[in-house]
Amino acid sequence: MRPQLMIGNKNYSSWSLRPWLAARHAGIDFDEIRIPLYVPETAAQIRRYSPSGKVPVWREGDFAVWESLAICEYLAEQVPTLWPSDPKARAVARSVSSEMHAGFTALRTGMTMNARARGRKVAETPEIKADIDRIAAIWTDCRQRFGAGGPWLFGTFSVADAMFGPVVLRFVPYGVTRPGVVDDYVANFMADPHLQAWIADAEQETEVLEQFEVGR
Ligand SMILES: N[C@@H](CCC(=O)N[C@@H](CS)C(=O)NCC(=O)O)C(=O)O
């Protein structure tokens, strides 16, 4: 039986995008089950699959892994190249992935992910600006020390890139630019065929969740 990844709306579900990108880049076959979020049926549908009541969830029959970063870790057990091979690079990749998983609340709530929107405008409050500055510092440090001149944070695609993918789908719709590493990384990521496939699917979705349509 093929593994299944339960995800939310591709336009809005930033947490779902992370393990989806990791599995696609790792070449792991899976079926995706999309559960539209924040409609009356959502809670009951998610509960059928997810112990935490949230997506994403990775399932292999009765076995479930939940929490985006834990799913990425599980996928990396099968395809170790999802983490850098050098122990110090791997430790830093885990540090920035955990930092992303646990933080950046102002950016995540003020600039909600919107895969298909363009030309939105949200004021960069001091809190949002601080998050953007910290992300810029992380991307610059990782690419300078470990990027090996490639498009990704640690040379080849890693869990760290999967964790920051949804940031790209925040910077693009709200026009967040920073000359240099940030703009370069965003452009590289936007050219990724897997991210493009996700965006194409988001463009086909018909649900509009007003609470996430900010900056119009
Ligand atoms: N920390 C979790 C966050 C998961 C999460 O918040 N998922 C949202 C969708 S992006 C969800 O399931 N919302 C449905 C709900 O809360 O009812 C992770 O990393 O997977």
mmCIF file of C-alpha atoms and ligand atoms in Angstrom:
data_model
loop_
_atom_site.group_PDB
_atom_site.id
_atom_site.type_symbol
_atom_site.label_atom_id
_atom_site.label_comp_id
_atom_site.label_asym_id
_atom_site.label_seq_id
_atom_site.Cartn_x
_atom_site.Cartn_y
_atom_site.Cartn_z
ATOM 1 C CA MET A 1 0.000 0.000 0.000
ATOM 2 C CA ARG A 2 1.375 3.412 -0.957
ATOM 3 C CA PRO A 3 1.883 5.897 1.859
ATOM 4 C CA GLN A 4 -0.616 8.704 2.102
ATOM 5 C CA LEU A 5 -0.026 12.360 2.936
ATOM 6 C CA MET A 6 -3.058 14.207 4.241
ATOM 7 C CA ILE A 7 -2.827 17.878 3.425
ATOM 8 C CA GLY A 8 -4.994 20.999 3.578
ATOM 9 C CA ASN A 9 -5.805 23.441 0.775
ATOM 10 C CA LYS A 10 -2.711 23.886 -1.357
ATOM 11 C CA ASN A 11 -3.319 27.616 -1.569
ATOM 12 C CA TYR A 12 -3.231 28.180 2.170
ATOM 13 C CA SER A 13 -1.757 25.216 4.040
ATOM 14 C CA SER A 14 1.847 26.137 4.669
ATOM 15 C CA TRP A 15 2.446 23.233 7.051
ATOM 16 C CA SER A 16 1.240 20.760 4.434
ATOM 17 C CA LEU A 17 3.642 22.101 1.821
ATOM 18 C CA ARG A 18 6.720 21.256 3.879
ATOM 19 C CA PRO A 19 6.592 17.430 3.981
ATOM 20 C CA TRP A 20 4.999 17.389 0.524
ATOM 21 C CA LEU A 21 8.089 19.148 -0.889
ATOM 22 C CA ALA A 22 10.417 16.865 1.067
ATOM 23 C CA ALA A 23 8.699 13.706 -0.202
ATOM 24 C CA ARG A 24 8.633 14.950 -3.791
ATOM 25 C CA HIS A 25 12.292 15.963 -3.738
ATOM 26 C CA ALA A 26 13.232 12.643 -2.132
ATOM 27 C CA GLY A 27 11.412 10.757 -4.887
ATOM 28 C CA ILE A 28 9.175 8.946 -2.385
ATOM 29 C CA ASP A 29 5.877 7.848 -3.944
ATOM 30 C CA PHE A 30 2.758 8.743 -2.030
ATOM 31 C CA ASP A 31 -0.917 9.458 -2.530
ATOM 32 C CA GLU A 32 -2.127 12.819 -1.361
ATOM 33 C CA ILE A 33 -5.469 13.274 0.315
ATOM 34 C CA ARG A 34 -6.602 16.877 0.358
ATOM 35 C CA ILE A 35 -8.921 17.989 3.145
ATOM 36 C CA PRO A 36 -10.359 21.485 2.626
ATOM 37 C CA LEU A 37 -9.686 23.503 5.793
ATOM 38 C CA TYR A 38 -12.016 25.619 7.934
ATOM 39 C CA VAL A 39 -15.342 24.322 6.637
ATOM 40 C CA PRO A 40 -17.858 22.535 8.882
ATOM 41 C CA GLU A 41 -16.716 19.026 7.817
ATOM 42 C CA THR A 42 -12.991 19.718 8.304
ATOM 43 C CA ALA A 43 -12.567 18.679 11.933
ATOM 44 C CA ALA A 44 -14.318 15.315 11.504
ATOM 45 C CA GLN A 45 -12.445 14.565 8.295
ATOM 46 C CA ILE A 46 -9.036 15.360 9.784
ATOM 47 C CA ARG A 47 -9.797 13.334 12.927
ATOM 48 C CA ARG A 48 -10.275 10.217 10.768
ATOM 49 C CA TYR A 49 -6.564 10.345 9.942
ATOM 50 C CA SER A 50 -4.793 12.613 12.406
ATOM 51 C CA PRO A 51 -4.191 11.999 16.131
ATOM 52 C CA SER A 52 -3.528 15.734 16.639
ATOM 53 C CA GLY A 53 -6.552 16.913 14.654
ATOM 54 C CA LYS A 54 -4.270 18.792 12.256
ATOM 55 C CA VAL A 55 -2.720 18.262 8.853
ATOM 56 C CA PRO A 56 -0.224 17.293 7.569
ATOM 57 C CA VAL A 57 -0.224 13.612 8.529
ATOM 58 C CA TRP A 58 1.762 10.828 6.891
ATOM 59 C CA ARG A 59 0.072 7.428 6.999
ATOM 60 C CA GLU A 60 1.130 3.910 6.142
ATOM 61 C CA GLY A 61 -1.984 1.892 6.948
ATOM 62 C CA ASP A 62 -2.596 2.240 10.683
ATOM 63 C CA PHE A 63 0.768 3.891 11.257
ATOM 64 C CA ALA A 64 0.707 7.695 11.415
ATOM 65 C CA VAL A 65 3.332 10.429 11.722
ATOM 66 C CA TRP A 66 2.167 13.972 12.336
ATOM 67 C CA GLU A 67 3.810 17.409 12.779
ATOM 68 C CA SER A 68 5.501 18.657 9.613
ATOM 69 C CA LEU A 69 9.063 18.465 10.914
ATOM 70 C CA ALA A 70 8.585 14.972 12.353
ATOM 71 C CA ILE A 71 7.242 13.801 8.982
ATOM 72 C CA CYS A 72 10.282 15.298 7.244
ATOM 73 C CA GLU A 73 12.532 13.471 9.737
ATOM 74 C CA TYR A 74 10.727 10.195 9.009
ATOM 75 C CA LEU A 75 11.153 10.710 5.250
ATOM 76 C CA ALA A 76 14.848 11.428 5.815
ATOM 77 C CA GLU A 77 15.187 8.040 7.548
ATOM 78 C CA GLN A 78 14.289 6.532 4.171
ATOM 79 C CA VAL A 79 16.233 9.024 2.024
ATOM 80 C CA PRO A 80 19.129 10.321 4.152
ATOM 81 C CA THR A 81 20.180 12.865 1.504
ATOM 82 C CA LEU A 82 17.279 14.979 2.766
ATOM 83 C CA TRP A 83 19.767 16.139 5.400
ATOM 84 C CA PRO A 84 23.319 17.341 4.611
ATOM 85 C CA SER A 85 25.918 14.577 5.007
ATOM 86 C CA ASP A 86 28.422 16.680 6.986
ATOM 87 C CA PRO A 87 27.562 16.464 10.720
ATOM 88 C CA LYS A 88 28.048 20.195 11.371
ATOM 89 C CA ALA A 89 26.064 21.219 8.284
ATOM 90 C CA ARG A 90 23.376 18.726 9.329
ATOM 91 C CA ALA A 91 23.270 20.196 12.843
ATOM 92 C CA VAL A 92 22.832 23.722 11.462
ATOM 93 C CA ALA A 93 20.176 22.487 9.016
ATOM 94 C CA ARG A 94 18.312 20.973 11.973
ATOM 95 C CA SER A 95 18.740 24.194 13.975
ATOM 96 C CA VAL A 96 17.229 26.429 11.287
ATOM 97 C CA SER A 97 14.477 23.899 10.552
ATOM 98 C CA SER A 98 13.510 23.814 14.236
ATOM 99 C CA GLU A 99 13.688 27.604 14.438
ATOM 100 C CA MET A 100 11.299 27.836 11.498
ATOM 101 C CA HIS A 101 8.965 25.242 12.970
ATOM 102 C CA ALA A 102 8.783 26.984 16.331
ATOM 103 C CA GLY A 103 8.923 30.651 15.413
ATOM 104 C CA PHE A 104 8.320 33.513 12.997
ATOM 105 C CA THR A 105 4.830 34.029 14.381
ATOM 106 C CA ALA A 106 4.504 37.631 13.177
ATOM 107 C CA LEU A 107 5.333 36.680 9.599
ATOM 108 C CA ARG A 108 3.187 33.568 9.692
ATOM 109 C CA THR A 109 0.110 35.339 11.011
ATOM 110 C CA GLY A 110 0.538 38.732 9.332
ATOM 111 C CA MET A 111 1.531 37.451 5.898
ATOM 112 C CA THR A 112 -0.433 34.259 5.485
ATOM 113 C CA MET A 113 0.745 31.870 2.788
ATOM 114 C CA ASN A 114 -1.138 32.385 -0.450
ATOM 115 C CA ALA A 115 0.254 30.324 -3.312
ATOM 116 C CA ARG A 116 -1.777 31.898 -6.103
ATOM 117 C CA ALA A 117 -2.046 35.569 -5.014
ATOM 118 C CA ARG A 118 0.169 38.292 -6.466
ATOM 119 C CA GLY A 119 0.511 42.042 -5.884
ATOM 120 C CA ARG A 120 -0.732 42.007 -2.279
ATOM 121 C CA LYS A 121 0.454 44.656 0.163
ATOM 122 C CA VAL A 122 0.919 44.162 3.901
ATOM 123 C CA ALA A 123 2.727 46.714 6.065
ATOM 124 C CA GLU A 124 6.035 45.435 7.382
ATOM 125 C CA THR A 125 5.410 46.000 11.084
ATOM 126 C CA PRO A 126 8.542 45.996 13.273
ATOM 127 C CA GLU A 127 7.719 42.402 14.279
ATOM 128 C CA ILE A 128 7.286 41.221 10.678
ATOM 129 C CA LYS A 129 10.430 43.089 9.640
ATOM 130 C CA ALA A 130 12.372 41.408 12.456
ATOM 131 C CA ASP A 131 11.209 37.994 11.220
ATOM 132 C CA ILE A 132 12.185 38.837 7.629
ATOM 133 C CA ASP A 133 15.591 40.108 8.775
ATOM 134 C CA ARG A 134 16.215 36.924 10.746
ATOM 135 C CA ILE A 135 15.201 34.753 7.767
ATOM 136 C CA ALA A 136 17.515 36.793 5.523
ATOM 137 C CA ALA A 137 20.350 36.212 8.006
ATOM 138 C CA ILE A 138 19.662 32.458 8.107
ATOM 139 C CA TRP A 139 19.522 32.088 4.339
ATOM 140 C CA THR A 140 22.680 34.180 3.886
ATOM 141 C CA ASP A 141 24.633 32.257 6.524
ATOM 142 C CA CYS A 142 23.549 28.814 5.276
ATOM 143 C CA ARG A 143 24.228 29.565 1.637
ATOM 144 C CA GLN A 144 27.580 31.224 2.317
ATOM 145 C CA ARG A 145 28.860 28.472 4.575
ATOM 146 C CA PHE A 146 27.198 25.372 3.110
ATOM 147 C CA GLY A 147 25.461 26.303 -0.150
ATOM 148 C CA ALA A 148 28.381 25.284 -2.400
ATOM 149 C CA GLY A 149 27.210 27.792 -4.995
ATOM 150 C CA GLY A 150 23.986 25.855 -5.605
ATOM 151 C CA PRO A 151 20.405 27.083 -5.448
ATOM 152 C CA TRP A 152 19.596 25.548 -2.048
ATOM 153 C CA LEU A 153 20.574 26.363 1.533
ATOM 154 C CA PHE A 154 22.908 23.366 1.915
ATOM 155 C CA GLY A 155 23.939 22.695 -1.678
ATOM 156 C CA THR A 156 21.340 20.060 -2.528
ATOM 157 C CA PHE A 157 17.668 20.235 -1.488
ATOM 158 C CA SER A 158 17.254 19.419 2.196
ATOM 159 C CA VAL A 159 14.584 19.435 4.878
ATOM 160 C CA ALA A 160 15.699 23.000 5.661
ATOM 161 C CA ASP A 161 14.555 24.115 2.193
ATOM 162 C CA ALA A 162 11.277 22.247 2.672
ATOM 163 C CA MET A 163 10.739 24.110 5.942
ATOM 164 C CA PHE A 164 11.356 27.512 4.317
ATOM 165 C CA GLY A 165 9.356 26.808 1.132
ATOM 166 C CA PRO A 166 6.197 28.431 2.532
ATOM 167 C CA VAL A 167 8.183 31.607 3.268
ATOM 168 C CA VAL A 168 8.763 31.896 -0.482
ATOM 169 C CA LEU A 169 4.994 31.702 -0.968
ATOM 170 C CA ARG A 170 4.720 34.632 1.435
ATOM 171 C CA PHE A 171 7.472 36.814 -0.009
ATOM 172 C CA VAL A 172 6.144 36.471 -3.588
ATOM 173 C CA PRO A 173 2.478 37.433 -3.092
ATOM 174 C CA TYR A 174 3.322 40.336 -0.753
ATOM 175 C CA GLY A 175 6.280 41.559 -2.809
ATOM 176 C CA VAL A 176 8.879 41.154 -0.052
ATOM 177 C CA THR A 177 12.258 41.665 -1.680
ATOM 178 C CA ARG A 178 15.788 42.047 -0.362
ATOM 179 C CA PRO A 179 18.529 42.438 -2.973
ATOM 180 C CA GLY A 180 21.053 39.623 -2.894
ATOM 181 C CA VAL A 181 20.669 36.240 -1.263
ATOM 182 C CA VAL A 182 16.968 36.563 -0.419
ATOM 183 C CA ASP A 183 15.818 37.521 -3.920
ATOM 184 C CA ASP A 184 18.143 34.947 -5.434
ATOM 185 C CA TYR A 185 16.875 32.123 -3.196
ATOM 186 C CA VAL A 186 13.243 33.075 -3.845
ATOM 187 C CA ALA A 187 13.829 33.116 -7.624
ATOM 188 C CA ASN A 188 15.582 29.736 -7.494
ATOM 189 C CA PHE A 189 12.800 28.226 -5.397
ATOM 190 C CA MET A 190 10.089 29.620 -7.672
ATOM 191 C CA ALA A 191 11.777 27.822 -10.594
ATOM 192 C CA ASP A 192 11.562 24.474 -8.768
ATOM 193 C CA PRO A 193 9.226 22.161 -10.744
ATOM 194 C CA HIS A 194 7.790 20.658 -7.557
ATOM 195 C CA LEU A 195 6.860 24.051 -6.124
ATOM 196 C CA GLN A 196 5.446 25.013 -9.518
ATOM 197 C CA ALA A 197 3.291 21.857 -9.503
ATOM 198 C CA TRP A 198 1.965 22.788 -6.039
ATOM 199 C CA ILE A 199 1.149 26.342 -7.201
ATOM 200 C CA ALA A 200 -0.592 25.017 -10.330
ATOM 201 C CA ASP A 201 -2.804 22.815 -8.129
ATOM 202 C CA ALA A 202 -3.506 25.778 -5.815
ATOM 203 C CA GLU A 203 -4.645 27.801 -8.816
ATOM 204 C CA GLN A 204 -7.224 25.115 -9.602
ATOM 205 C CA GLU A 205 -8.722 25.202 -6.102
ATOM 206 C CA THR A 206 -12.014 27.016 -5.795
ATOM 207 C CA GLU A 207 -12.166 27.588 -2.032
ATOM 208 C CA VAL A 208 -11.577 31.165 -0.893
ATOM 209 C CA LEU A 209 -10.855 31.529 2.828
ATOM 210 C CA GLU A 210 -11.395 35.213 3.549
ATOM 211 C CA GLN A 211 -9.459 35.085 6.824
ATOM 212 C CA PHE A 212 -6.292 34.247 4.864
ATOM 213 C CA GLU A 213 -6.846 36.659 1.965
ATOM 214 C CA VAL A 214 -4.879 39.542 3.433
ATOM 215 C CA GLY A 215 -3.360 42.591 1.750
ATOM 216 C CA ARG A 216 -5.833 43.017 -1.106
HETATM 217 N N1 LIG B 1 2.760 22.297 14.116
HETATM 218 C C1 LIG B 1 1.924 21.662 13.118
HETATM 219 C C2 LIG B 1 0.935 22.673 12.590
HETATM 220 C C3 LIG B 1 -0.174 22.020 11.791
HETATM 221 C C4 LIG B 1 -1.319 22.978 11.503
HETATM 222 O O1 LIG B 1 -1.518 23.995 12.197
HETATM 223 N N2 LIG B 1 -2.134 22.626 10.493
HETATM 224 C C5 LIG B 1 -3.289 23.411 10.127
HETATM 225 C C6 LIG B 1 -3.360 23.598 8.612
HETATM 226 S S1 LIG B 1 -1.969 24.430 7.926
HETATM 227 C C7 LIG B 1 -4.539 22.635 10.488
HETATM 228 O O2 LIG B 1 -4.565 21.431 10.443
HETATM 229 N N3 LIG B 1 -5.624 23.347 10.814
HETATM 230 C C8 LIG B 1 -6.882 22.735 11.021
HETATM 231 C C9 LIG B 1 -7.427 23.013 12.380
HETATM 232 O O3 LIG B 1 -6.690 23.546 13.223
HETATM 233 O O4 LIG B 1 -8.599 22.680 12.563
HETATM 234 C C10 LIG B 1 2.821 21.048 12.030
HETATM 235 O O5 LIG B 1 4.009 21.416 11.962
HETATM 236 O O6 LIG B 1 2.371 20.196 11.278
#
